[in-house]
Amino acid sequence: MKTILIILLFFIGLLATGCNKQSNINLDQGVALINAIIIDGTSDYYIEDGVLLYKNGKIEQVGSKDSIEIPDNYIQKDLEGNTVLPGFINAHVHHAFSEKQLKKWVKSGVTTVRALSSSGSTVSSYIDITKKLNQNINIASLVISTPIITAPGGYGTVYIETKEDAINVVNDYVNKGVDIIKFSIEDNCQQRTWTLMNQENINALVEAAHNNGKRVAVHLTWSRNLKYAIEASVDEISHMVVDQLSDELIIQMVEKNIYWVPTLELWRKVSIIHPVNYDDIAISNLSSFYQAGGNIALGTDYAGYTGEFDRGFPITEVMLMKEAGMTNIDIIIAGTKNAAIVCDRVDTIGTLEVGKDADIFVVEGNPLDDISALTKPYMVVHKGLIIN
Ligand SMILES: [Zn+2]
C-alpha cells in the first residue's frame, strides 16, 4: 500500500513539474546559460563558447566560458552549442491588444512588439489595456504610439489645424502614457486622396515630441513627401517609399540619422492583391539605403492590411531584407538593437548587456550561417521567465 502511495505521489509530482515547466524556476534563482554561441546584438562580434548569467529578470554577465565564474547556487542550462540572441522586436504591428496574439509572439522569440496607431479603441482605454497586459511577463511586451495625427481631411484619426493644436495634442498623449508620437505625411494612399499637414505643423509636432523626450514615427509612402519629414528632423519613417528614392534623399536620411522601418511584408501583400510592384521597388530602395549606411529597424505592419501576415516570428520580413542584400548579422541587429532604439527601449532591451532585461531568444543552429535558424526556437526567456 505504502509503495503504491509513493508511486502515485511520484506521478503526481511528475505531472506538476510538466505543467509548470515555465515557472518552476523562481525569478530570484540565478540561471547560467552555458555552452552557447552568443550574439549580443551590439555588433557583428559573437562569442564562440559563451556563458550568460541572469537573475531577478536582469542580465548579470555575458562573456566567454573562461571569463565568467558561475556561482555554485546557479542553475546551469546546457544549450548544446545553439545560439543565444536578444529577444526580437517587431516595431510595427496592429491588432496587438490580445493576450493570445502576444503569447504567440513571445513563444516565437518576439519578446516585444510596438503597436503603431490603434484604430477602433479610445486612447485611454488602450493605454489602460497596455498597462495591464504589460504586467504579465508570460506574453510579449507592448510599446504603444498615438493614433495617427494629421490635418483635417488627412490620413489619420486625430486632426490638428495649428501649431498650438500640435503642442496640445502631443502633451496630452504623453501625459496619458504613450511611448511614441505618430503622424502622417500622406496625400494618396489606397487610391484615396488626403490633405497634407503644412510644414509649420509638422515641425511643431516634432518639436513638441522632442521637448517631451519622445520619438516621432511618420507614416509616408511617397518619396515626394519625404523632404517634409527630413526638414522637421523626425526620428523614423514607418514604411519604405514605393517610388524611386533619390540618392540626395538617402544622403539626407543618413546624415540626420533617421531610421527606416521598411515593412516589406506589407508591400509584398499589397503587390499580390493589386497590379503593382511595390515590393520590388521597396526592396530596391532598402538596398540603396542600406548600402549608404542607413539605420534600419524591423517591423512588418502586422494586421495593417488584408491578408495573412506572419503571426509569430517575422520570417517573411527577414527573408525580404535578405533579398535587399542585408547580411544576417545586420538583419539580426535590425530586429533587436535598432528595433529597441525606435521603440525608445534601448536602455532596457535589444542587446544582451549587463543590467538589461533578460529577454533572451535561443535558436537551434547558427543564424549567422543560416538565417532560417531564427524560426527554430530552442528556448525563450522573457524578463527572466522561461517561456519555452
Ligand atoms: Zn501600420
mmCIF file of C-alpha atoms and ligand atoms in Angstrom:
data_model
loop_
_atom_site.group_PDB
_atom_site.id
_atom_site.type_symbol
_atom_site.label_atom_id
_atom_site.label_comp_id
_atom_site.label_asym_id
_atom_site.label_seq_id
_atom_site.Cartn_x
_atom_site.Cartn_y
_atom_site.Cartn_z
ATOM 1 C CA MET A 1 0.000 0.000 0.000
ATOM 2 C CA LYS A 2 2.805 2.348 1.015
ATOM 3 C CA THR A 3 4.639 1.559 -2.254
ATOM 4 C CA ILE A 4 1.525 2.346 -4.306
ATOM 5 C CA LEU A 5 1.181 5.649 -2.475
ATOM 6 C CA ILE A 6 4.805 6.540 -3.167
ATOM 7 C CA ILE A 7 4.422 5.644 -6.852
ATOM 8 C CA LEU A 8 1.227 7.707 -7.014
ATOM 9 C CA LEU A 9 2.931 10.680 -5.382
ATOM 10 C CA PHE A 10 5.825 10.292 -7.813
ATOM 11 C CA PHE A 11 3.456 10.534 -10.817
ATOM 12 C CA ILE A 12 1.580 13.477 -9.331
ATOM 13 C CA GLY A 13 4.971 15.130 -8.863
ATOM 14 C CA LEU A 14 5.893 14.427 -12.493
ATOM 15 C CA LEU A 15 2.590 15.876 -13.703
ATOM 16 C CA ALA A 16 3.052 19.006 -11.612
ATOM 17 C CA THR A 17 6.587 19.507 -12.975
ATOM 18 C CA GLY A 18 5.297 19.012 -16.521
ATOM 19 C CA CYS A 19 2.542 21.585 -16.069
ATOM 20 C CA ASN A 20 4.842 24.126 -14.508
ATOM 21 C CA LYS A 21 7.705 23.759 -16.915
ATOM 22 C CA GLN A 22 7.954 27.537 -17.450
ATOM 23 C CA SER A 23 7.513 28.695 -13.882
ATOM 24 C CA ASN A 24 9.449 26.080 -11.926
ATOM 25 C CA ILE A 25 12.435 28.414 -11.641
ATOM 26 C CA ASN A 26 11.781 31.387 -9.387
ATOM 27 C CA LEU A 27 12.811 34.749 -10.787
ATOM 28 C CA ASP A 28 15.295 35.219 -7.930
ATOM 29 C CA GLN A 29 17.032 31.941 -8.796
ATOM 30 C CA GLY A 30 20.228 32.658 -10.725
ATOM 31 C CA VAL A 31 20.472 30.894 -14.099
ATOM 32 C CA ALA A 32 23.603 30.219 -16.146
ATOM 33 C CA LEU A 33 23.185 29.545 -19.857
ATOM 34 C CA ILE A 34 26.290 27.614 -20.886
ATOM 35 C CA ASN A 35 27.804 26.048 -23.994
ATOM 36 C CA ALA A 36 26.326 28.567 -26.442
ATOM 37 C CA ILE A 37 27.233 30.839 -29.315
ATOM 38 C CA ILE A 38 26.274 34.332 -28.102
ATOM 39 C CA ILE A 39 25.299 37.132 -30.477
ATOM 40 C CA ASP A 40 24.735 40.082 -28.152
ATOM 41 C CA GLY A 41 23.222 42.400 -30.787
ATOM 42 C CA THR A 42 25.703 45.240 -30.254
ATOM 43 C CA SER A 43 27.873 44.495 -33.304
ATOM 44 C CA ASP A 44 28.949 41.700 -35.638
ATOM 45 C CA TYR A 45 31.098 40.307 -32.813
ATOM 46 C CA TYR A 46 29.982 36.978 -31.369
ATOM 47 C CA ILE A 47 31.218 34.644 -28.620
ATOM 48 C CA GLU A 48 32.045 31.088 -29.666
ATOM 49 C CA ASP A 49 31.774 29.238 -26.315
ATOM 50 C CA GLY A 50 29.766 31.675 -24.243
ATOM 51 C CA VAL A 51 28.106 31.926 -20.860
ATOM 52 C CA LEU A 52 25.250 34.238 -19.862
ATOM 53 C CA LEU A 53 24.115 34.710 -16.260
ATOM 54 C CA TYR A 54 20.750 36.209 -15.316
ATOM 55 C CA LYS A 55 18.778 36.652 -12.117
ATOM 56 C CA ASN A 56 15.755 38.664 -10.978
ATOM 57 C CA GLY A 57 14.843 39.318 -14.617
ATOM 58 C CA LYS A 58 18.149 41.036 -15.402
ATOM 59 C CA ILE A 59 21.306 40.004 -17.250
ATOM 60 C CA GLU A 60 24.245 39.786 -14.832
ATOM 61 C CA GLN A 61 27.152 38.701 -17.008
ATOM 62 C CA VAL A 62 27.841 37.814 -20.650
ATOM 63 C CA GLY A 63 31.149 36.523 -21.930
ATOM 64 C CA SER A 64 33.361 33.617 -22.889
ATOM 65 C CA LYS A 65 33.417 30.479 -20.745
ATOM 66 C CA ASP A 66 36.881 31.322 -19.425
ATOM 67 C CA SER A 67 35.964 34.844 -18.362
ATOM 68 C CA ILE A 68 32.948 34.010 -16.179
ATOM 69 C CA GLU A 69 32.803 32.223 -12.853
ATOM 70 C CA ILE A 70 29.413 30.600 -12.335
ATOM 71 C CA PRO A 71 28.199 30.858 -8.710
ATOM 72 C CA ASP A 72 27.551 27.453 -7.090
ATOM 73 C CA ASN A 73 23.882 28.107 -6.441
ATOM 74 C CA TYR A 74 23.052 28.952 -10.080
ATOM 75 C CA ILE A 75 21.073 26.502 -12.197
ATOM 76 C CA GLN A 76 23.113 25.603 -15.261
ATOM 77 C CA LYS A 77 21.371 25.107 -18.600
ATOM 78 C CA ASP A 78 23.492 23.456 -21.269
ATOM 79 C CA LEU A 79 22.458 24.953 -24.623
ATOM 80 C CA GLU A 80 24.345 22.290 -26.610
ATOM 81 C CA GLY A 81 26.163 24.732 -28.867
ATOM 82 C CA ASN A 82 22.995 26.524 -30.002
ATOM 83 C CA THR A 83 22.802 30.307 -30.403
ATOM 84 C CA VAL A 84 21.718 32.938 -27.884
ATOM 85 C CA LEU A 85 20.314 36.235 -29.207
ATOM 86 C CA PRO A 86 18.453 39.169 -27.686
ATOM 87 C CA GLY A 87 14.653 38.743 -27.805
ATOM 88 C CA PHE A 88 13.362 40.010 -31.158
ATOM 89 C CA ILE A 89 11.165 43.099 -31.525
ATOM 90 C CA ASN A 90 8.542 43.704 -34.211
ATOM 91 C CA ALA A 91 8.474 47.506 -34.341
ATOM 92 C CA HIS A 92 5.338 47.902 -36.469
ATOM 93 C CA VAL A 93 2.210 45.916 -35.663
ATOM 94 C CA HIS A 94 -1.540 46.441 -35.222
ATOM 95 C CA HIS A 95 -4.297 44.425 -33.502
ATOM 96 C CA ALA A 96 -1.821 43.624 -30.747
ATOM 97 C CA PHE A 97 -4.038 44.072 -27.701
ATOM 98 C CA SER A 98 -4.719 40.375 -27.406
ATOM 99 C CA GLU A 99 -3.201 38.043 -24.861
ATOM 100 C CA LYS A 100 -3.469 35.181 -27.328
ATOM 101 C CA GLN A 101 -1.517 37.021 -30.031
ATOM 102 C CA LEU A 102 1.095 38.355 -27.584
ATOM 103 C CA LYS A 103 1.599 34.784 -26.384
ATOM 104 C CA LYS A 104 2.135 33.615 -29.951
ATOM 105 C CA TRP A 105 4.802 36.267 -30.421
ATOM 106 C CA VAL A 106 6.725 35.543 -27.248
ATOM 107 C CA LYS A 107 6.783 31.803 -27.950
ATOM 108 C CA SER A 108 8.314 32.506 -31.369
ATOM 109 C CA GLY A 109 11.120 34.628 -29.866
ATOM 110 C CA VAL A 110 9.488 38.054 -30.366
ATOM 111 C CA THR A 111 9.562 39.387 -26.803
ATOM 112 C CA THR A 112 8.347 42.933 -27.607
ATOM 113 C CA VAL A 113 6.051 44.465 -30.220
ATOM 114 C CA ARG A 114 5.228 48.088 -30.922
ATOM 115 C CA ALA A 115 1.594 48.894 -31.736
ATOM 116 C CA LEU A 116 1.810 51.848 -34.102
ATOM 117 C CA SER A 117 -1.570 53.638 -34.003
ATOM 118 C CA SER A 118 -4.527 51.748 -32.712
ATOM 119 C CA SER A 119 -7.753 52.324 -34.540
ATOM 120 C CA GLY A 120 -11.018 51.161 -33.095
ATOM 121 C CA SER A 121 -10.281 51.871 -29.442
ATOM 122 C CA THR A 122 -10.099 55.102 -27.481
ATOM 123 C CA VAL A 123 -6.634 56.101 -26.397
ATOM 124 C CA SER A 124 -7.254 55.984 -22.667
ATOM 125 C CA SER A 125 -8.733 52.505 -22.968
ATOM 126 C CA TYR A 126 -5.827 51.094 -24.960
ATOM 127 C CA ILE A 127 -3.305 52.722 -22.631
ATOM 128 C CA ASP A 128 -5.042 51.058 -19.676
ATOM 129 C CA ILE A 129 -5.178 47.735 -21.538
ATOM 130 C CA THR A 130 -1.466 48.031 -22.368
ATOM 131 C CA LYS A 131 -0.534 48.689 -18.746
ATOM 132 C CA LYS A 132 -2.478 45.613 -17.691
ATOM 133 C CA LEU A 133 -1.050 43.386 -20.435
ATOM 134 C CA ASN A 134 2.500 44.536 -19.651
ATOM 135 C CA GLN A 135 2.181 43.257 -16.083
ATOM 136 C CA ASN A 136 2.010 39.723 -17.471
ATOM 137 C CA ILE A 137 5.516 38.549 -18.398
ATOM 138 C CA ASN A 138 4.106 35.311 -19.847
ATOM 139 C CA ILE A 139 3.300 37.298 -23.006
ATOM 140 C CA ALA A 140 5.269 39.703 -25.234
ATOM 141 C CA SER A 141 5.664 43.298 -24.009
ATOM 142 C CA LEU A 142 3.841 46.133 -25.743
ATOM 143 C CA VAL A 143 5.086 49.582 -26.741
ATOM 144 C CA ILE A 144 2.397 51.988 -27.970
ATOM 145 C CA SER A 145 2.066 55.121 -30.080
ATOM 146 C CA THR A 146 -0.575 57.793 -30.506
ATOM 147 C CA PRO A 147 -3.205 57.272 -33.175
ATOM 148 C CA ILE A 148 -2.111 58.840 -36.489
ATOM 149 C CA ILE A 149 -2.130 62.638 -36.166
ATOM 150 C CA THR A 150 -2.927 64.577 -39.357
ATOM 151 C CA ALA A 151 -4.607 67.674 -40.871
ATOM 152 C CA PRO A 152 -8.414 67.826 -41.172
ATOM 153 C CA GLY A 153 -9.187 65.658 -44.223
ATOM 154 C CA GLY A 154 -5.835 63.921 -43.830
ATOM 155 C CA TYR A 155 -4.729 60.298 -43.408
ATOM 156 C CA GLY A 156 -5.264 59.570 -39.732
ATOM 157 C CA THR A 157 -7.779 59.992 -36.952
ATOM 158 C CA VAL A 158 -6.577 62.886 -34.778
ATOM 159 C CA TYR A 159 -6.755 66.279 -36.503
ATOM 160 C CA ILE A 160 -4.721 69.394 -35.873
ATOM 161 C CA GLU A 161 -5.044 72.788 -37.562
ATOM 162 C CA THR A 162 -2.495 74.988 -35.804
ATOM 163 C CA LYS A 163 0.883 74.890 -34.099
ATOM 164 C CA GLU A 164 -0.901 75.219 -30.760
ATOM 165 C CA ASP A 165 -3.074 72.184 -31.601
ATOM 166 C CA ALA A 166 0.088 70.224 -32.349
ATOM 167 C CA ILE A 167 1.667 71.076 -28.987
ATOM 168 C CA ASN A 168 -1.558 70.364 -27.060
ATOM 169 C CA VAL A 169 -2.173 67.014 -28.760
ATOM 170 C CA VAL A 170 1.387 65.815 -28.120
ATOM 171 C CA ASN A 171 1.401 66.960 -24.475
ATOM 172 C CA ASP A 172 -1.970 65.322 -23.904
ATOM 173 C CA TYR A 173 -0.936 61.914 -25.273
ATOM 174 C CA VAL A 174 2.402 61.983 -23.482
ATOM 175 C CA ASN A 175 0.593 62.683 -20.203
ATOM 176 C CA LYS A 176 -1.723 59.750 -20.901
ATOM 177 C CA GLY A 177 1.317 57.478 -21.247
ATOM 178 C CA VAL A 178 2.059 56.789 -24.924
ATOM 179 C CA ASP A 179 5.647 55.932 -25.883
ATOM 180 C CA ILE A 180 5.827 57.225 -29.468
ATOM 181 C CA ILE A 181 4.241 60.107 -31.419
ATOM 182 C CA LYS A 182 2.954 59.053 -34.845
ATOM 183 C CA PHE A 183 1.682 61.283 -37.660
ATOM 184 C CA SER A 184 1.204 61.005 -41.408
ATOM 185 C CA ILE A 185 2.552 62.864 -44.418
ATOM 186 C CA GLU A 186 0.328 61.148 -46.960
ATOM 187 C CA ASP A 187 -1.609 62.596 -49.903
ATOM 188 C CA ASN A 188 -2.536 59.461 -51.820
ATOM 189 C CA CYS A 189 -2.912 56.098 -50.188
ATOM 190 C CA GLN A 190 -5.096 53.203 -51.353
ATOM 191 C CA GLN A 191 -6.347 55.288 -54.316
ATOM 192 C CA ARG A 192 -7.784 57.904 -51.987
ATOM 193 C CA THR A 193 -6.527 61.457 -51.737
ATOM 194 C CA TRP A 194 -5.733 63.097 -48.426
ATOM 195 C CA THR A 195 -4.861 66.565 -47.160
ATOM 196 C CA LEU A 196 -1.241 67.041 -46.067
ATOM 197 C CA MET A 197 -0.247 68.889 -42.916
ATOM 198 C CA ASN A 198 1.764 72.038 -43.593
ATOM 199 C CA GLN A 199 5.465 72.180 -42.717
ATOM 200 C CA GLU A 200 4.856 74.504 -39.768
ATOM 201 C CA ASN A 201 2.545 71.992 -38.073
ATOM 202 C CA ILE A 202 4.848 69.086 -38.875
ATOM 203 C CA ASN A 203 7.743 70.980 -37.265
ATOM 204 C CA ALA A 204 5.594 71.831 -34.250
ATOM 205 C CA LEU A 205 4.654 68.162 -33.711
ATOM 206 C CA VAL A 206 8.277 67.029 -33.851
ATOM 207 C CA GLU A 207 9.453 69.825 -31.567
ATOM 208 C CA ALA A 208 6.707 69.099 -29.019
ATOM 209 C CA ALA A 209 7.537 65.367 -29.082
ATOM 210 C CA HIS A 210 11.256 66.008 -28.608
ATOM 211 C CA ASN A 211 10.569 68.527 -25.818
ATOM 212 C CA ASN A 212 8.775 65.655 -24.072
ATOM 213 C CA GLY A 213 11.677 63.271 -24.739
ATOM 214 C CA LYS A 214 9.590 61.213 -27.186
ATOM 215 C CA ARG A 215 10.482 59.853 -30.606
ATOM 216 C CA VAL A 216 8.470 60.515 -33.756
ATOM 217 C CA ALA A 217 7.402 57.904 -36.309
ATOM 218 C CA VAL A 218 5.983 59.091 -39.627
ATOM 219 C CA HIS A 219 3.701 57.239 -41.996
ATOM 220 C CA LEU A 220 4.540 58.123 -45.582
ATOM 221 C CA THR A 221 4.752 56.090 -48.757
ATOM 222 C CA TRP A 222 5.979 58.520 -51.456
ATOM 223 C CA SER A 223 9.452 59.995 -51.668
ATOM 224 C CA ARG A 224 7.994 63.338 -52.813
ATOM 225 C CA ASN A 225 6.732 63.769 -49.224
ATOM 226 C CA LEU A 226 9.942 62.621 -47.554
ATOM 227 C CA LYS A 227 11.518 66.093 -47.693
ATOM 228 C CA TYR A 228 8.943 67.452 -45.202
ATOM 229 C CA ALA A 229 9.844 64.724 -42.699
ATOM 230 C CA ILE A 230 13.589 65.275 -43.174
ATOM 231 C CA GLU A 231 13.165 69.049 -42.846
ATOM 232 C CA ALA A 232 11.425 68.519 -39.483
ATOM 233 C CA SER A 233 14.107 66.013 -38.303
ATOM 234 C CA VAL A 234 11.709 63.175 -37.493
ATOM 235 C CA ASP A 235 13.205 60.021 -35.951
ATOM 236 C CA GLU A 236 11.765 57.325 -38.167
ATOM 237 C CA ILE A 237 9.882 56.581 -41.382
ATOM 238 C CA SER A 238 7.331 53.807 -40.854
ATOM 239 C CA HIS A 239 7.226 52.326 -44.400
ATOM 240 C CA MET A 240 9.746 52.154 -47.227
ATOM 241 C CA VAL A 241 8.667 54.524 -50.030
ATOM 242 C CA VAL A 242 7.335 52.802 -53.136
ATOM 243 C CA ASP A 243 8.582 55.155 -55.823
ATOM 244 C CA GLN A 244 12.170 55.746 -56.894
ATOM 245 C CA LEU A 245 14.201 57.013 -53.927
ATOM 246 C CA SER A 246 16.869 59.566 -54.920
ATOM 247 C CA ASP A 247 20.479 59.480 -53.701
ATOM 248 C CA GLU A 248 20.050 63.011 -52.413
ATOM 249 C CA LEU A 249 17.226 61.978 -50.075
ATOM 250 C CA ILE A 250 19.160 58.891 -48.948
ATOM 251 C CA ILE A 251 22.154 61.068 -48.014
ATOM 252 C CA GLN A 252 19.915 63.416 -46.018
ATOM 253 C CA MET A 253 18.261 60.479 -44.216
ATOM 254 C CA VAL A 254 21.660 59.065 -43.255
ATOM 255 C CA GLU A 255 23.074 62.461 -42.220
ATOM 256 C CA LYS A 256 20.094 63.122 -39.953
ATOM 257 C CA ASN A 257 20.233 59.574 -38.526
ATOM 258 C CA ILE A 258 16.584 58.931 -39.417
ATOM 259 C CA TYR A 259 15.693 55.244 -39.011
ATOM 260 C CA TRP A 260 13.721 53.328 -41.600
ATOM 261 C CA VAL A 261 11.221 50.577 -40.718
ATOM 262 C CA PRO A 262 10.573 49.235 -44.236
ATOM 263 C CA THR A 263 7.536 46.911 -43.695
ATOM 264 C CA LEU A 264 8.440 44.832 -46.752
ATOM 265 C CA GLU A 265 5.908 42.162 -45.781
ATOM 266 C CA LEU A 266 3.169 44.781 -46.179
ATOM 267 C CA TRP A 267 4.420 45.748 -49.650
ATOM 268 C CA ARG A 268 4.552 42.100 -50.680
ATOM 269 C CA LYS A 269 0.900 41.701 -49.590
ATOM 270 C CA VAL A 270 -0.178 44.833 -51.486
ATOM 271 C CA SER A 271 1.664 43.653 -54.616
ATOM 272 C CA ILE A 272 -0.078 40.281 -54.527
ATOM 273 C CA ILE A 273 -3.555 41.858 -54.359
ATOM 274 C CA HIS A 274 -3.026 44.848 -56.702
ATOM 275 C CA PRO A 275 -1.290 45.144 -60.079
ATOM 276 C CA VAL A 276 1.715 46.984 -58.605
ATOM 277 C CA ASN A 277 5.297 46.001 -57.849
ATOM 278 C CA TYR A 278 5.716 47.945 -54.606
ATOM 279 C CA ASP A 279 7.639 45.039 -53.064
ATOM 280 C CA ASP A 280 10.317 45.169 -55.776
ATOM 281 C CA ILE A 281 10.649 48.967 -55.513
ATOM 282 C CA ALA A 282 10.740 48.856 -51.708
ATOM 283 C CA ILE A 283 13.428 46.136 -51.743
ATOM 284 C CA SER A 284 15.499 48.123 -54.233
ATOM 285 C CA ASN A 285 15.132 51.347 -52.183
ATOM 286 C CA LEU A 286 16.037 49.494 -48.989
ATOM 287 C CA SER A 287 19.085 48.086 -50.718
ATOM 288 C CA SER A 288 20.289 51.597 -51.698
ATOM 289 C CA PHE A 289 19.589 52.964 -48.212
ATOM 290 C CA TYR A 290 21.446 50.017 -46.629
ATOM 291 C CA GLN A 291 24.457 50.405 -48.891
ATOM 292 C CA ALA A 292 24.606 54.104 -47.980
ATOM 293 C CA GLY A 293 24.887 53.121 -44.288
ATOM 294 C CA GLY A 294 21.289 53.913 -43.284
ATOM 295 C CA ASN A 295 19.839 52.647 -39.999
ATOM 296 C CA ILE A 296 17.141 50.006 -40.426
ATOM 297 C CA ALA A 297 14.755 48.533 -37.842
ATOM 298 C CA LEU A 298 12.475 45.545 -38.331
ATOM 299 C CA GLY A 299 8.698 45.991 -38.490
ATOM 300 C CA THR A 300 6.115 44.231 -40.626
ATOM 301 C CA ASP A 301 2.837 46.214 -40.306
ATOM 302 C CA TYR A 302 1.233 43.023 -38.978
ATOM 303 C CA ALA A 303 -2.584 43.236 -39.417
ATOM 304 C CA GLY A 304 -2.217 46.660 -41.068
ATOM 305 C CA TYR A 305 -3.568 45.316 -44.358
ATOM 306 C CA THR A 306 -5.685 42.445 -45.639
ATOM 307 C CA GLY A 307 -4.086 39.033 -45.982
ATOM 308 C CA GLU A 308 -2.276 36.791 -43.530
ATOM 309 C CA PHE A 309 0.859 38.265 -42.019
ATOM 310 C CA ASP A 310 3.361 36.091 -40.128
ATOM 311 C CA ARG A 311 1.716 35.585 -36.749
ATOM 312 C CA GLY A 312 4.819 34.580 -34.847
ATOM 313 C CA PHE A 313 8.405 35.170 -35.901
ATOM 314 C CA PRO A 314 8.556 37.701 -38.815
ATOM 315 C CA ILE A 315 10.433 35.401 -41.170
ATOM 316 C CA THR A 316 8.861 36.877 -44.344
ATOM 317 C CA GLU A 317 10.244 40.317 -43.438
ATOM 318 C CA VAL A 318 13.632 38.768 -42.642
ATOM 319 C CA MET A 319 13.812 36.938 -45.991
ATOM 320 C CA LEU A 320 12.803 40.108 -47.887
ATOM 321 C CA MET A 321 15.529 42.052 -46.035
ATOM 322 C CA LYS A 322 17.922 39.381 -47.227
ATOM 323 C CA GLU A 323 16.693 39.949 -50.797
ATOM 324 C CA ALA A 324 17.648 43.611 -50.277
ATOM 325 C CA GLY A 325 21.215 42.444 -49.632
ATOM 326 C CA MET A 326 21.344 42.837 -45.852
ATOM 327 C CA THR A 327 23.768 40.493 -44.104
ATOM 328 C CA ASN A 328 22.484 38.052 -41.488
ATOM 329 C CA ILE A 329 24.039 39.999 -38.616
ATOM 330 C CA ASP A 330 22.577 43.306 -39.870
ATOM 331 C CA ILE A 331 19.126 41.705 -40.106
ATOM 332 C CA ILE A 332 19.532 40.464 -36.513
ATOM 333 C CA ILE A 333 20.577 43.949 -35.353
ATOM 334 C CA ALA A 334 17.584 45.457 -37.229
ATOM 335 C CA GLY A 335 15.287 43.110 -35.288
ATOM 336 C CA THR A 336 16.943 43.639 -31.899
ATOM 337 C CA LYS A 337 19.074 46.704 -31.105
ATOM 338 C CA ASN A 338 17.716 49.004 -33.822
ATOM 339 C CA ALA A 339 14.118 47.962 -33.155
ATOM 340 C CA ALA A 340 14.726 48.735 -29.466
ATOM 341 C CA ILE A 341 16.027 52.178 -30.456
ATOM 342 C CA VAL A 342 12.898 53.045 -32.484
ATOM 343 C CA CYS A 343 10.745 51.709 -29.629
ATOM 344 C CA ASP A 344 12.643 54.020 -27.240
ATOM 345 C CA ARG A 345 13.583 50.985 -25.130
ATOM 346 C CA VAL A 346 17.272 50.500 -25.887
ATOM 347 C CA ASP A 347 18.210 51.202 -22.256
ATOM 348 C CA THR A 348 16.438 48.020 -21.167
ATOM 349 C CA ILE A 349 16.127 45.653 -24.169
ATOM 350 C CA GLY A 350 17.522 44.952 -27.664
ATOM 351 C CA THR A 351 21.024 43.745 -26.707
ATOM 352 C CA LEU A 352 22.461 41.211 -24.278
ATOM 353 C CA GLU A 353 24.310 43.533 -21.917
ATOM 354 C CA VAL A 354 24.768 43.615 -18.154
ATOM 355 C CA GLY A 355 21.823 45.246 -16.395
ATOM 356 C CA LYS A 356 19.366 44.852 -19.267
ATOM 357 C CA ASP A 357 16.193 42.767 -19.097
ATOM 358 C CA ALA A 358 16.682 39.014 -19.503
ATOM 359 C CA ASP A 359 14.804 38.919 -22.843
ATOM 360 C CA ILE A 360 16.639 36.023 -24.444
ATOM 361 C CA PHE A 361 15.998 34.076 -27.641
ATOM 362 C CA VAL A 362 17.884 30.804 -28.125
ATOM 363 C CA VAL A 363 17.652 29.212 -31.576
ATOM 364 C CA GLU A 364 18.727 25.849 -32.913
ATOM 365 C CA GLY A 365 21.824 26.195 -35.067
ATOM 366 C CA ASN A 366 23.566 29.417 -36.009
ATOM 367 C CA PRO A 367 21.593 32.175 -37.790
ATOM 368 C CA LEU A 368 24.860 33.751 -38.994
ATOM 369 C CA ASP A 369 25.294 30.668 -41.215
ATOM 370 C CA ASP A 370 21.618 30.105 -42.000
ATOM 371 C CA ILE A 371 19.083 32.842 -41.253
ATOM 372 C CA SER A 372 16.197 30.335 -41.181
ATOM 373 C CA ALA A 373 17.553 29.178 -37.783
ATOM 374 C CA LEU A 374 15.516 32.119 -36.421
ATOM 375 C CA THR A 375 12.372 30.049 -36.991
ATOM 376 C CA LYS A 376 13.654 27.269 -34.730
ATOM 377 C CA PRO A 377 13.228 28.453 -31.142
ATOM 378 C CA TYR A 378 15.141 26.313 -28.641
ATOM 379 C CA MET A 379 14.353 28.429 -25.587
ATOM 380 C CA VAL A 380 12.744 31.834 -24.952
ATOM 381 C CA VAL A 381 13.174 33.873 -21.765
ATOM 382 C CA HIS A 382 11.078 36.987 -21.164
ATOM 383 C CA LYS A 383 12.089 39.240 -18.269
ATOM 384 C CA GLY A 384 13.733 36.260 -16.598
ATOM 385 C CA LEU A 385 10.796 33.898 -17.057
ATOM 386 C CA ILE A 386 11.426 30.797 -19.164
ATOM 387 C CA ILE A 387 8.571 30.743 -21.708
ATOM 388 C CA ASN A 388 9.572 27.632 -23.637
HETATM 389 ZN ZN ZN B 1 0.745 50.308 -39.838
#
